[in-house]
CSV table of C-alpha atoms in Angstrom, one decimal:
chain,number,residue,atom,x,y,z
A,1,MET,CA,-41.7,-72.3,-80.1
A,2,PRO,CA,-41.1,-69.5,-82.9
A,3,TYR,CA,-43.7,-67.4,-81.5
A,4,PHE,CA,-42.6,-67.6,-78.0
A,5,ALA,CA,-38.9,-66.7,-78.8
A,6,LYS,CA,-39.8,-63.8,-80.8
A,7,LEU,CA,-41.9,-62.5,-77.3
A,8,LEU,CA,-38.9,-63.4,-75.2
A,9,LEU,CA,-36.5,-61.1,-77.7
A,10,ILE,CA,-39.1,-58.4,-77.7
A,11,ILE,CA,-39.3,-58.4,-74.1
A,12,PHE,CA,-35.3,-58.5,-73.8
A,13,CYS,CA,-35.1,-55.5,-76.0
A,14,LEU,CA,-37.6,-53.5,-74.0
A,15,VAL,CA,-35.7,-54.3,-70.8
A,16,LEU,CA,-32.2,-53.1,-72.2
A,17,LEU,CA,-33.7,-50.0,-73.5
A,18,VAL,CA,-35.1,-48.8,-70.1
A,19,GLU,CA,-32.1,-50.0,-68.7
A,20,SER,CA,-30.1,-47.7,-71.0
A,21,ARG,CA,-32.2,-44.8,-70.5
A,22,LYS,CA,-31.8,-45.1,-66.8
A,23,HIS,CA,-28.0,-45.3,-67.2
A,24,ARG,CA,-27.9,-42.0,-69.5
A,25,ARG,CA,-30.3,-40.0,-67.2
A,26,ARG,CA,-27.8,-40.9,-64.2
A,27,ARG,CA,-24.6,-39.5,-66.6
A,28,TRP,CA,-26.8,-36.5,-67.1
A,29,THR,CA,-27.4,-35.3,-63.7
A,30,SER,CA,-24.2,-36.4,-62.2
A,31,HIS,CA,-22.4,-34.1,-65.1
A,32,LEU,CA,-25.0,-31.6,-64.0
A,33,ASP,CA,-23.9,-31.6,-60.3
A,34,VAL,CA,-20.2,-31.5,-61.3
A,35,GLN,CA,-21.2,-28.0,-63.5
A,36,ARG,CA,-22.9,-26.9,-60.6
A,37,ALA,CA,-20.3,-27.4,-58.3
A,38,SER,CA,-17.8,-26.1,-60.5
A,39,HIS,CA,-20.0,-23.1,-61.0
A,40,ILE,CA,-19.8,-22.4,-57.7
A,41,PHE,CA,-16.5,-22.8,-56.9
A,42,LYS,CA,-15.4,-20.5,-59.4
A,43,ARG,CA,-18.2,-17.8,-58.6
A,44,ASN,CA,-16.3,-17.7,-55.0
A,45,HIS,CA,-13.1,-17.9,-56.4
A,46,ASP,CA,-13.7,-14.8,-58.4
A,47,LEU,CA,-15.6,-13.2,-55.9
A,48,THR,CA,-12.7,-13.8,-53.6
A,49,LYS,CA,-10.1,-12.3,-56.1
A,50,ALA,CA,-12.4,-9.0,-56.9
A,51,TRP,CA,-13.1,-8.8,-53.2
A,52,LYS,CA,-9.4,-8.2,-52.1
A,53,GLY,CA,-8.8,-6.3,-55.2
A,54,LYS,CA,-11.9,-4.0,-53.8
A,55,THR,CA,-11.0,-3.9,-49.9
A,56,GLU,CA,-7.3,-2.6,-51.1
A,57,GLN,CA,-8.7,-0.2,-53.4
A,58,LEU,CA,-11.7,0.6,-51.3
A,59,LEU,CA,-9.6,1.1,-48.1
A,60,ARG,CA,-6.8,3.4,-50.2
A,61,VAL,CA,-3.7,1.4,-48.3
A,62,ASN,CA,-1.6,1.8,-50.9
A,63,GLU,CA,-2.4,5.9,-51.7
A,64,HIS,CA,-1.2,7.1,-48.2
A,65,ASP,CA,1.2,7.4,-46.1
A,66,PHE,CA,0.2,5.2,-42.7
A,67,THR,CA,3.6,6.1,-41.4
A,68,MET,CA,2.3,9.5,-40.2
A,69,ARG,CA,-0.7,9.8,-37.6
A,70,PRO,CA,-4.0,10.9,-39.0
A,71,ALA,CA,-5.1,14.6,-39.1
A,72,PHE,CA,-0.9,15.2,-39.4
A,73,GLY,CA,0.2,18.8,-39.0
A,74,GLY,CA,-3.2,19.6,-37.3
A,75,PRO,CA,-4.4,19.4,-33.8
A,76,ALA,CA,-4.2,16.2,-31.7
A,77,ILE,CA,-5.7,12.9,-32.5
A,78,PRO,CA,-8.3,11.7,-29.9
A,79,VAL,CA,-7.7,7.9,-29.4
A,80,GLY,CA,-10.6,7.2,-26.3
A,81,VAL,CA,-9.3,3.7,-25.0
A,82,ASP,CA,-11.7,1.2,-22.9
A,83,VAL,CA,-10.1,-1.9,-21.0
A,84,GLN,CA,-12.1,-5.8,-20.1
A,85,VAL,CA,-9.8,-7.9,-17.5
A,86,GLU,CA,-10.2,-10.9,-18.1
A,87,SER,CA,-8.4,-12.4,-15.4
A,88,LEU,CA,-5.8,-11.0,-12.6
A,89,ASP,CA,-3.2,-14.2,-12.8
A,90,SER,CA,-0.8,-13.7,-9.3
A,91,ILE,CA,0.4,-10.8,-7.0
A,92,SER,CA,4.3,-11.5,-5.9
A,93,GLU,CA,5.4,-9.7,-2.5
A,94,VAL,CA,9.1,-10.7,-3.0
A,95,ASP,CA,9.4,-9.3,-6.7
A,96,MET,CA,6.7,-6.4,-6.2
A,97,ASP,CA,4.6,-7.3,-9.4
A,98,PHE,CA,1.2,-8.4,-10.6
A,99,THR,CA,-0.1,-10.1,-13.6
A,100,MET,CA,-3.0,-9.0,-15.9
A,101,THR,CA,-4.4,-10.9,-18.8
A,102,LEU,CA,-7.0,-7.7,-20.1
A,103,TYR,CA,-8.6,-7.0,-23.8
A,104,LEU,CA,-7.5,-3.6,-24.8
A,105,ARG,CA,-9.6,-1.4,-27.3
A,106,HIS,CA,-8.9,1.6,-29.0
A,107,TYR,CA,-10.9,4.3,-30.8
A,108,TRP,CA,-10.1,6.8,-33.0
A,109,LYS,CA,-11.1,8.2,-36.6
A,110,ASP,CA,-8.8,8.0,-39.5
A,111,GLU,CA,-10.0,9.8,-42.6
A,112,ARG,CA,-7.5,7.8,-44.9
A,113,LEU,CA,-9.8,4.5,-44.5
A,114,SER,CA,-13.8,5.8,-44.8
A,115,PHE,CA,-15.1,3.6,-47.9
A,116,PRO,CA,-18.4,4.7,-49.1
A,117,SER,CA,-21.3,2.0,-48.3
A,118,THR,CA,-25.0,1.6,-49.3
A,119,ASN,CA,-25.7,-0.2,-45.9
A,120,ASN,CA,-23.4,1.3,-43.4
A,121,LYS,CA,-21.7,-2.2,-42.3
A,122,SER,CA,-18.5,-2.2,-40.9
A,123,MET,CA,-15.6,-4.4,-42.3
A,124,THR,CA,-14.0,-6.5,-39.9
A,125,PHE,CA,-9.8,-7.8,-40.3
A,126,ASP,CA,-7.4,-10.1,-38.2
A,127,GLY,CA,-3.9,-8.8,-37.6
A,128,ARG,CA,-2.9,-8.7,-41.1
A,129,LEU,CA,-4.0,-5.4,-41.9
A,130,VAL,CA,-3.0,-3.6,-38.8
A,131,LYS,CA,0.8,-3.7,-40.2
A,132,LYS,CA,-0.1,-1.6,-43.0
A,133,ILE,CA,-2.3,1.0,-41.5
A,134,TRP,CA,-1.4,3.8,-38.5
A,135,VAL,CA,-2.3,2.4,-35.3
A,136,PRO,CA,-2.2,4.2,-31.4
A,137,ASP,CA,2.0,3.2,-30.3
A,138,VAL,CA,0.4,2.4,-26.9
A,139,PHE,CA,2.6,0.7,-24.3
A,140,PHE,CA,2.4,-0.2,-20.1
A,141,VAL,CA,4.6,2.2,-18.3
A,142,HIS,CA,6.6,0.3,-15.7
A,143,SER,CA,6.2,-3.6,-17.2
A,144,LYS,CA,8.1,-5.9,-17.0
A,145,ARG,CA,6.8,-8.3,-19.4
A,146,SER,CA,4.1,-8.5,-21.8
A,147,PHE,CA,2.8,-10.4,-25.0
A,148,ILE,CA,0.2,-10.6,-27.2
A,149,HIS,CA,-1.7,-14.0,-27.3
A,150,ASP,CA,-1.0,-15.7,-30.6
A,151,THR,CA,-3.1,-18.8,-30.1
A,152,THR,CA,-4.4,-20.3,-32.9
A,153,THR,CA,-3.7,-16.9,-34.8
A,154,ASP,CA,-2.5,-13.0,-33.3
A,155,ASN,CA,-5.5,-12.5,-31.1
A,156,ILE,CA,-6.0,-9.0,-32.6
A,157,MET,CA,-9.0,-7.6,-34.6
A,158,LEU,CA,-9.1,-4.2,-36.5
A,159,ARG,CA,-13.0,-2.8,-37.3
A,160,VAL,CA,-12.9,-0.3,-40.0
A,161,PHE,CA,-16.3,1.9,-40.1
A,162,PRO,CA,-17.8,3.7,-43.8
A,163,ASP,CA,-16.9,6.7,-42.1
A,164,GLY,CA,-13.5,6.4,-40.4
A,165,HIS,CA,-13.9,5.2,-37.3
A,166,VAL,CA,-11.5,2.6,-36.3
A,167,LEU,CA,-12.1,-0.4,-33.7
A,168,TYR,CA,-8.6,-2.2,-32.8
A,169,SER,CA,-8.5,-4.8,-30.1
A,170,MET,CA,-5.9,-7.1,-28.8
A,171,ARG,CA,-5.4,-9.8,-25.8
A,172,VAL,CA,-2.6,-9.5,-23.8
A,173,THR,CA,-1.1,-10.4,-21.1
A,174,VAL,CA,1.0,-7.8,-19.2
A,175,THR,CA,3.4,-7.8,-15.6
A,176,ALA,CA,4.0,-5.1,-14.2
A,177,MET,CA,5.5,-3.2,-11.3
A,178,CYS,CA,3.7,-2.7,-8.0
A,179,ASN,CA,5.3,-0.1,-5.2
A,180,MET,CA,4.1,-2.0,-2.2
A,181,ASP,CA,3.8,-1.1,1.9
A,182,PHE,CA,4.3,-3.4,3.6
A,183,SER,CA,4.5,-2.0,7.3
A,184,HIS,CA,0.6,-3.2,8.2
A,185,PHE,CA,1.8,-7.2,6.7
A,186,PRO,CA,-0.5,-9.1,6.7
A,187,LEU,CA,-3.3,-6.9,8.0
A,188,ASP,CA,-2.8,-4.9,5.2
A,189,SER,CA,-4.3,-3.7,2.1
A,190,GLN,CA,-2.6,-2.8,-1.3
A,191,THR,CA,-3.2,-0.4,-4.5
A,192,CYS,CA,-1.6,-1.0,-8.0
A,193,SER,CA,-2.1,0.7,-10.7
A,194,LEU,CA,-1.4,-0.6,-14.7
A,195,GLU,CA,-0.3,2.6,-16.7
A,196,LEU,CA,-0.9,3.0,-20.5
A,197,GLU,CA,0.8,5.6,-22.8
A,198,SER,CA,1.7,6.6,-26.2
A,199,TYR,CA,5.3,6.3,-26.4
A,200,ALA,CA,6.4,8.5,-29.7
A,201,TYR,CA,3.3,10.8,-29.4
A,202,THR,CA,3.1,13.6,-26.9
A,203,ASP,CA,-0.4,15.5,-25.8
A,204,GLU,CA,0.1,17.8,-28.9
A,205,ASP,CA,-0.2,15.1,-31.7
A,206,LEU,CA,-2.4,12.2,-29.6
A,207,MET,CA,-4.6,13.1,-26.8
A,208,LEU,CA,-5.4,9.5,-24.9
A,209,TYR,CA,-8.6,9.0,-23.2
A,210,TRP,CA,-10.9,7.1,-20.9
A,211,LYS,CA,-13.8,6.6,-23.6
A,212,ASN,CA,-17.1,6.0,-21.5
A,213,GLY,CA,-15.1,7.4,-17.9
A,214,ASN,CA,-15.3,4.6,-15.2
A,215,GLU,CA,-17.3,3.1,-17.3
A,216,SER,CA,-14.7,2.1,-19.8
A,217,LEU,CA,-13.2,-0.6,-17.4
A,218,LYS,CA,-14.7,-4.0,-17.4
A,219,THR,CA,-14.0,-6.9,-15.1
A,220,ASP,CA,-14.9,-10.5,-15.1
A,221,GLU,CA,-17.4,-11.5,-12.1
A,222,LYS,CA,-15.0,-14.8,-11.9
A,223,ILE,CA,-11.7,-13.2,-11.0
A,224,SER,CA,-10.3,-14.3,-7.3
A,225,LEU,CA,-7.1,-14.5,-5.9
A,226,SER,CA,-6.3,-16.7,-2.8
A,227,GLN,CA,-4.4,-14.6,-1.2
A,228,PHE,CA,-6.3,-11.3,-1.6
A,229,LEU,CA,-9.9,-9.9,-2.0
A,230,ILE,CA,-10.6,-7.1,-4.3
A,231,GLN,CA,-12.0,-4.6,-2.7
A,232,LYS,CA,-12.6,-2.3,-6.6
A,233,PHE,CA,-11.5,-1.2,-9.9
A,234,HIS,CA,-11.5,2.7,-10.9
A,235,THR,CA,-9.9,4.6,-13.5
A,236,THR,CA,-7.9,7.6,-13.5
A,237,SER,CA,-6.1,9.8,-15.8
A,238,ARG,CA,-3.0,12.9,-15.6
A,239,LEU,CA,-0.2,14.4,-17.6
A,240,ALA,CA,3.3,12.8,-17.3
A,241,PHE,CA,6.2,14.8,-17.9
A,242,TYR,CA,9.5,13.7,-19.1
A,243,SER,CA,12.8,16.3,-19.2
A,244,SER,CA,13.8,15.4,-22.7
A,245,THR,CA,10.2,14.6,-24.3
A,246,GLY,CA,7.6,16.8,-23.1
A,247,TRP,CA,4.0,16.0,-21.7
A,248,TYR,CA,2.0,12.5,-22.3
A,249,ASN,CA,-1.0,11.6,-21.4
A,250,ARG,CA,-1.3,8.7,-19.2
A,251,LEU,CA,-4.3,6.7,-18.5
A,252,TYR,CA,-4.3,4.8,-14.9
A,253,ILE,CA,-6.3,1.5,-14.5
A,254,ASN,CA,-6.4,1.3,-10.5
A,255,PHE,CA,-7.6,-1.3,-8.2
A,256,THR,CA,-7.6,-2.4,-4.5
A,257,LEU,CA,-6.8,-5.8,-2.7
A,258,ARG,CA,-7.2,-6.6,0.9
A,259,ARG,CA,-5.3,-9.6,2.2
A,260,HIS,CA,-6.9,-12.3,3.5
A,261,ILE,CA,-5.9,-13.0,7.6
A,262,PHE,CA,-7.5,-16.3,7.9
A,263,PHE,CA,-4.1,-18.0,6.3
A,264,PHE,CA,-1.8,-16.2,8.0
A,265,LEU,CA,-3.7,-16.6,11.7
A,266,LEU,CA,-3.0,-21.0,10.9
A,267,GLN,CA,0.7,-20.7,9.6
A,268,THR,CA,1.8,-17.5,11.8
A,269,TYR,CA,-0.2,-16.1,14.8
A,270,PHE,CA,-1.7,-19.3,16.4
A,271,PRO,CA,1.4,-20.9,16.3
A,272,ALA,CA,3.4,-18.4,17.8
A,273,THR,CA,1.0,-17.7,20.8
A,274,LEU,CA,1.0,-21.2,21.4
A,275,MET,CA,4.8,-21.5,21.7
A,276,VAL,CA,4.4,-18.5,24.3
A,277,MET,CA,2.0,-20.2,26.5
A,278,LEU,CA,3.9,-23.4,26.1
A,279,SER,CA,6.9,-21.7,27.6
A,280,TRP,CA,4.7,-20.5,30.9
A,281,VAL,CA,4.3,-24.1,31.7
A,282,SER,CA,7.7,-24.0,33.2
A,283,PHE,CA,6.7,-21.8,36.0
A,284,TRP,CA,4.5,-24.7,37.2
A,285,ILE,CA,7.4,-27.1,36.9
A,286,ASP,CA,9.7,-28.1,40.2
A,287,ARG,CA,12.8,-25.4,40.4
A,288,ARG,CA,14.9,-28.6,40.9
A,289,ALA,CA,14.0,-30.5,38.0
A,290,VAL,CA,16.4,-28.4,35.9
A,291,PRO,CA,16.7,-30.9,32.4
A,292,ALA,CA,12.7,-30.5,32.0
A,293,ARG,CA,12.5,-26.5,32.4
A,294,VAL,CA,15.5,-25.6,30.5
A,295,SER,CA,14.7,-28.3,27.5
A,296,LEU,CA,11.6,-26.6,27.5
A,297,GLY,CA,13.0,-23.1,27.1
A,298,ILE,CA,15.0,-24.2,24.5
A,299,THR,CA,12.6,-26.3,22.4
A,300,THR,CA,10.1,-23.2,22.3
A,301,VAL,CA,13.2,-20.4,21.6
A,302,LEU,CA,14.3,-23.0,18.8
A,303,THR,CA,10.5,-23.1,17.4
A,304,MET,CA,10.0,-19.0,17.4
A,305,SER,CA,13.6,-18.6,15.5
A,306,THR,CA,11.7,-21.1,12.7
A,307,ILE,CA,8.8,-19.3,12.3
A,308,ILE,CA,10.3,-16.0,12.1
A,309,THR,CA,12.4,-17.1,9.2
A,310,GLY,CA,9.8,-19.2,7.5
A,311,VAL,CA,7.8,-15.9,7.3
A,312,ASN,CA,10.7,-13.7,6.4
A,313,ALA,CA,11.9,-15.7,3.4
A,314,SER,CA,8.6,-15.5,1.6
A,315,MET,CA,8.8,-11.8,1.9
A,316,PRO,CA,11.1,-9.2,0.4
A,317,ARG,CA,13.8,-7.7,2.4
A,318,VAL,CA,12.5,-4.5,3.4
A,319,SER,CA,14.2,-2.0,5.9
A,320,TYR,CA,11.1,-1.3,8.0
A,321,ILE,CA,9.2,-2.9,10.6
A,322,LYS,CA,6.4,-5.4,9.3
A,323,ALA,CA,3.4,-5.7,11.4
A,324,VAL,CA,3.8,-9.4,11.6
A,325,ASP,CA,7.5,-8.7,12.6
A,326,ILE,CA,6.2,-6.6,15.7
A,327,TYR,CA,3.9,-9.6,17.0
A,328,LEU,CA,6.4,-11.9,16.4
A,329,TRP,CA,9.7,-10.5,18.1
A,330,VAL,CA,7.6,-9.5,20.8
A,331,SER,CA,6.6,-13.0,21.3
A,332,PHE,CA,10.1,-14.3,20.8
A,333,VAL,CA,11.1,-11.8,23.8
A,334,PHE,CA,8.4,-13.3,26.2
A,335,VAL,CA,9.7,-17.2,25.5
A,336,PHE,CA,13.3,-16.1,25.9
A,337,LEU,CA,12.8,-14.2,29.2
A,338,SER,CA,10.8,-17.2,29.7
A,339,VAL,CA,14.3,-18.9,29.7
A,340,LEU,CA,15.9,-16.2,31.7
A,341,GLU,CA,13.3,-16.4,34.5
A,342,TYR,CA,14.0,-19.9,35.2
A,343,ALA,CA,18.0,-18.7,35.2
A,344,ALA,CA,17.4,-16.3,37.8
A,345,VAL,CA,15.3,-18.8,40.0
A,346,ASN,CA,17.8,-21.1,39.4
A,347,TYR,CA,21.0,-19.2,40.7
A,348,LEU,CA,18.6,-17.8,43.4
A,349,THR,CA,18.1,-21.2,44.5
A,350,THR,CA,21.6,-22.0,44.1
A,351,VAL,CA,22.6,-19.0,46.4
A,352,GLN,CA,20.2,-20.2,49.3
A,353,GLU,CA,21.2,-23.6,49.5
A,354,ARG,CA,25.1,-22.4,49.3
A,355,LYS,CA,24.0,-20.1,52.4
A,356,GLU,CA,22.2,-23.6,54.2
A,357,ARG,CA,25.6,-25.1,53.6
A,358,LYS,CA,27.5,-22.6,55.7
A,359,LEU,CA,24.8,-22.3,58.3
A,360,ARG,CA,24.9,-26.7,59.1
A,361,GLU,CA,28.7,-26.0,59.0
A,362,ARG,CA,28.5,-23.2,61.6
A,363,PHE,CA,25.8,-25.3,63.5
A,364,PRO,CA,26.5,-28.9,63.4
A,365,CYS,CA,23.8,-31.6,63.8
A,366,SER,CA,23.3,-32.3,67.3
A,367,CYS,CA,24.4,-36.4,67.9
A,368,GLY,CA,23.6,-39.1,70.5
A,369,ILE,CA,19.7,-38.3,69.6
A,370,PRO,CA,18.0,-41.5,68.0
A,371,HIS,CA,15.8,-40.8,64.8
A,372,SER,CA,16.8,-37.3,64.4
A,373,LYS,CA,16.7,-35.3,61.4
A,374,THR,CA,17.7,-31.8,61.1
A,375,MET,CA,15.9,-29.3,59.3
A,376,MET,CA,17.0,-25.5,57.9
A,377,LEU,CA,14.1,-23.3,58.0
A,378,ASP,CA,14.5,-19.7,56.4
A,379,GLY,CA,12.9,-16.4,58.0
A,380,ASN,CA,9.6,-17.0,55.9
A,381,TYR,CA,8.7,-20.1,59.0
A,382,SER,CA,7.9,-19.1,62.4
A,383,GLU,CA,8.1,-21.7,65.0
A,384,SER,CA,4.0,-22.7,64.5
A,385,ASP,CA,5.3,-23.4,61.6
A,386,ALA,CA,7.6,-25.7,62.4
A,387,ASN,CA,5.8,-27.5,65.2
A,388,SER,CA,2.7,-28.5,62.6
A,389,LEU,CA,4.5,-30.4,60.2
A,390,ALA,CA,3.2,-33.8,60.1
A,391,GLY,CA,4.9,-36.9,62.0
A,392,TYR,CA,7.6,-34.1,63.1
A,393,THR,CA,7.9,-33.2,66.8
A,394,ARG,CA,10.1,-30.3,68.1
A,395,ASN,CA,13.7,-31.4,70.1
A,396,GLN,CA,15.8,-28.5,70.2
A,397,MET,CA,16.6,-25.0,68.6
A,398,VAL,CA,19.3,-23.1,68.9
A,399,PRO,CA,19.6,-20.0,71.7
A,400,GLU,CA,17.4,-17.0,70.2
A,401,GLU,CA,20.7,-15.0,70.8
A,402,GLU,CA,22.6,-17.3,68.2
A,403,LYS,CA,20.0,-17.0,66.0
A,404,PRO,CA,21.1,-15.7,62.4
A,405,GLU,CA,19.0,-15.3,59.8
A,406,LYS,CA,18.2,-18.9,59.5
A,407,MET,CA,17.3,-20.9,62.3
A,408,VAL,CA,18.3,-24.8,62.6
A,409,VAL,CA,15.5,-27.2,64.1
A,410,HIS,CA,16.2,-30.7,64.6
A,411,LEU,CA,13.6,-32.5,64.8
A,412,ALA,CA,13.3,-35.9,66.2
A,413,MET,CA,11.2,-38.6,64.5
A,414,SER,CA,9.0,-41.3,66.1
A,415,ASN,CA,7.2,-44.8,64.8
A,416,GLU,CA,3.7,-43.0,65.4
A,417,SER,CA,4.7,-39.8,63.4
A,418,ASN,CA,6.2,-42.3,60.9
A,419,SER,CA,3.2,-44.2,60.4
A,420,SER,CA,0.8,-40.6,60.0
A,421,ARG,CA,3.2,-39.5,57.6
A,422,LYS,CA,3.0,-42.3,55.3
A,423,ARG,CA,-0.8,-42.2,55.7
A,424,GLY,CA,-0.7,-38.6,54.4
A,425,LEU,CA,1.4,-38.9,51.9
A,426,LYS,CA,-0.7,-37.8,49.7
A,427,GLY,CA,-1.9,-35.2,51.0
A,428,HIS,CA,1.1,-33.1,51.2
A,429,VAL,CA,2.1,-33.3,47.8
A,430,GLY,CA,0.9,-30.0,47.3
A,431,LEU,CA,2.8,-28.5,50.2
A,432,ARG,CA,5.8,-29.7,49.1
A,433,ILE,CA,5.0,-28.5,45.4
A,434,ILE,CA,4.4,-25.3,47.1
A,435,GLN,CA,7.9,-25.6,49.5
A,436,ASN,CA,9.7,-25.8,46.2
A,437,THR,CA,7.9,-22.5,44.0
A,438,HIS,CA,10.0,-20.1,43.8
A,439,ALA,CA,8.3,-16.8,44.9
A,440,ILE,CA,9.9,-15.6,41.5
A,441,ASP,CA,7.7,-18.5,39.4
A,442,LYS,CA,4.3,-17.5,41.8
A,443,TYR,CA,4.4,-13.7,40.2
A,444,SER,CA,5.4,-15.1,37.0
A,445,ARG,CA,2.6,-17.0,36.7
A,446,LEU,CA,0.4,-13.6,36.9
A,447,ILE,CA,2.8,-10.9,34.9
A,448,PHE,CA,3.6,-13.0,31.7
A,449,PRO,CA,-0.4,-13.7,31.3
A,450,GLY,CA,-1.3,-10.6,31.8
A,451,THR,CA,1.1,-8.7,29.5
A,452,TYR,CA,0.7,-10.7,26.6
A,453,ILE,CA,-3.0,-10.3,26.8
A,454,PHE,CA,-2.6,-6.9,27.3
A,455,PHE,CA,-0.2,-6.8,24.2
A,456,ASN,CA,-2.5,-8.8,22.0
A,457,LEU,CA,-5.0,-6.3,23.0
A,458,ILE,CA,-3.4,-3.1,21.9
A,459,TYR,CA,-2.1,-5.0,19.0
A,460,TRP,CA,-4.9,-6.0,17.2
A,461,SER,CA,-6.8,-2.7,17.9
A,462,VAL,CA,-4.0,-0.9,16.0
A,463,PHE,CA,-3.3,-3.0,12.9
A,464,SER,CA,-6.9,-4.5,12.5
């Protein structure tokens, strides 16, 4: 037993020794990790402090007056510009403006920012350094609203090269004026320009130019508009003169837009054409159906008025005539003339019936003849026409010497003619329609459609 107890004690001591060494090793490893992390943190922190001091010394920001342009008192400093259009957001015909988002980049050389470098690498900064150095004071001419994006920080980048060349880039959204000509609207093309110019420095102090000519303007391939087709972007430059301050270099971003016509075909041209064609239906309606023809004419006139009002509500109040105004107002005139046409037909019909009543009073019907009916025939009907009427036999006529412009025919109806007239009722419906159609309606059925088709041929050949 004593030997066994000694053995257990020795094993217990060995286990304690091994565990103690493991615990000591873990503490040592943890201590080394803490020291290593602390050393790395101190090294990075120290490097940041040292780098900040080197940057200010390297760029010599505090040693120069950056309120003055580079090479002050010398020749004009050249400032190259290039633009990448990110999106063309909207085109407003009512306000005559457009909204564009773009990346605007400036290139110039400022020897005051040059620094020695062994690897010839540039240094990149954000917008905080821009406030301490000189940058070109470029603004957008005829701009209504503009801003630099600031989410999540100011979208400004400054890159300085060892030889003093500077790249200054910003992301801007600008709303600028665009003088539009709507004389061919909606079959028109519009050319708008975004103009860049220095606000304070004339061409003697600052020379703005496109860095790579037409290659200085880049556009995103995904740019698209709902109502316009973007045909082309191009750049130009010229001098602008102000009587009080002098000559300035001005850069232009020009783009041409072609309007899509399909929307206006569906919303304006097709409805107007259908209203004009609907007004022609009244020429085939019986001239005695006054409510039908009057209501149809008034409905088409009011519908055309609504179409014209809707189109003009979405357009600026220009003082000249637009192409769509010509089409709509000519269509309105056609619809209005169809109403006047029925007014003329109704008036002439009333005059004709008044003359017939006077003739009836002058030549009363023959009394005592059973089953007789008197029919008034104007000068267009011959005696053979009167004899050929189904179911009627000629009984009496006014003597030739007493016959006025219209002749009175007394027709007697027999039982046989009654039955035959009932059988041939359907066959004579077309005859009665023709007899109840005025001559003006007959001519209008050809003149109105032919004239409107001729107008459409001229209109689309001129404006398309």
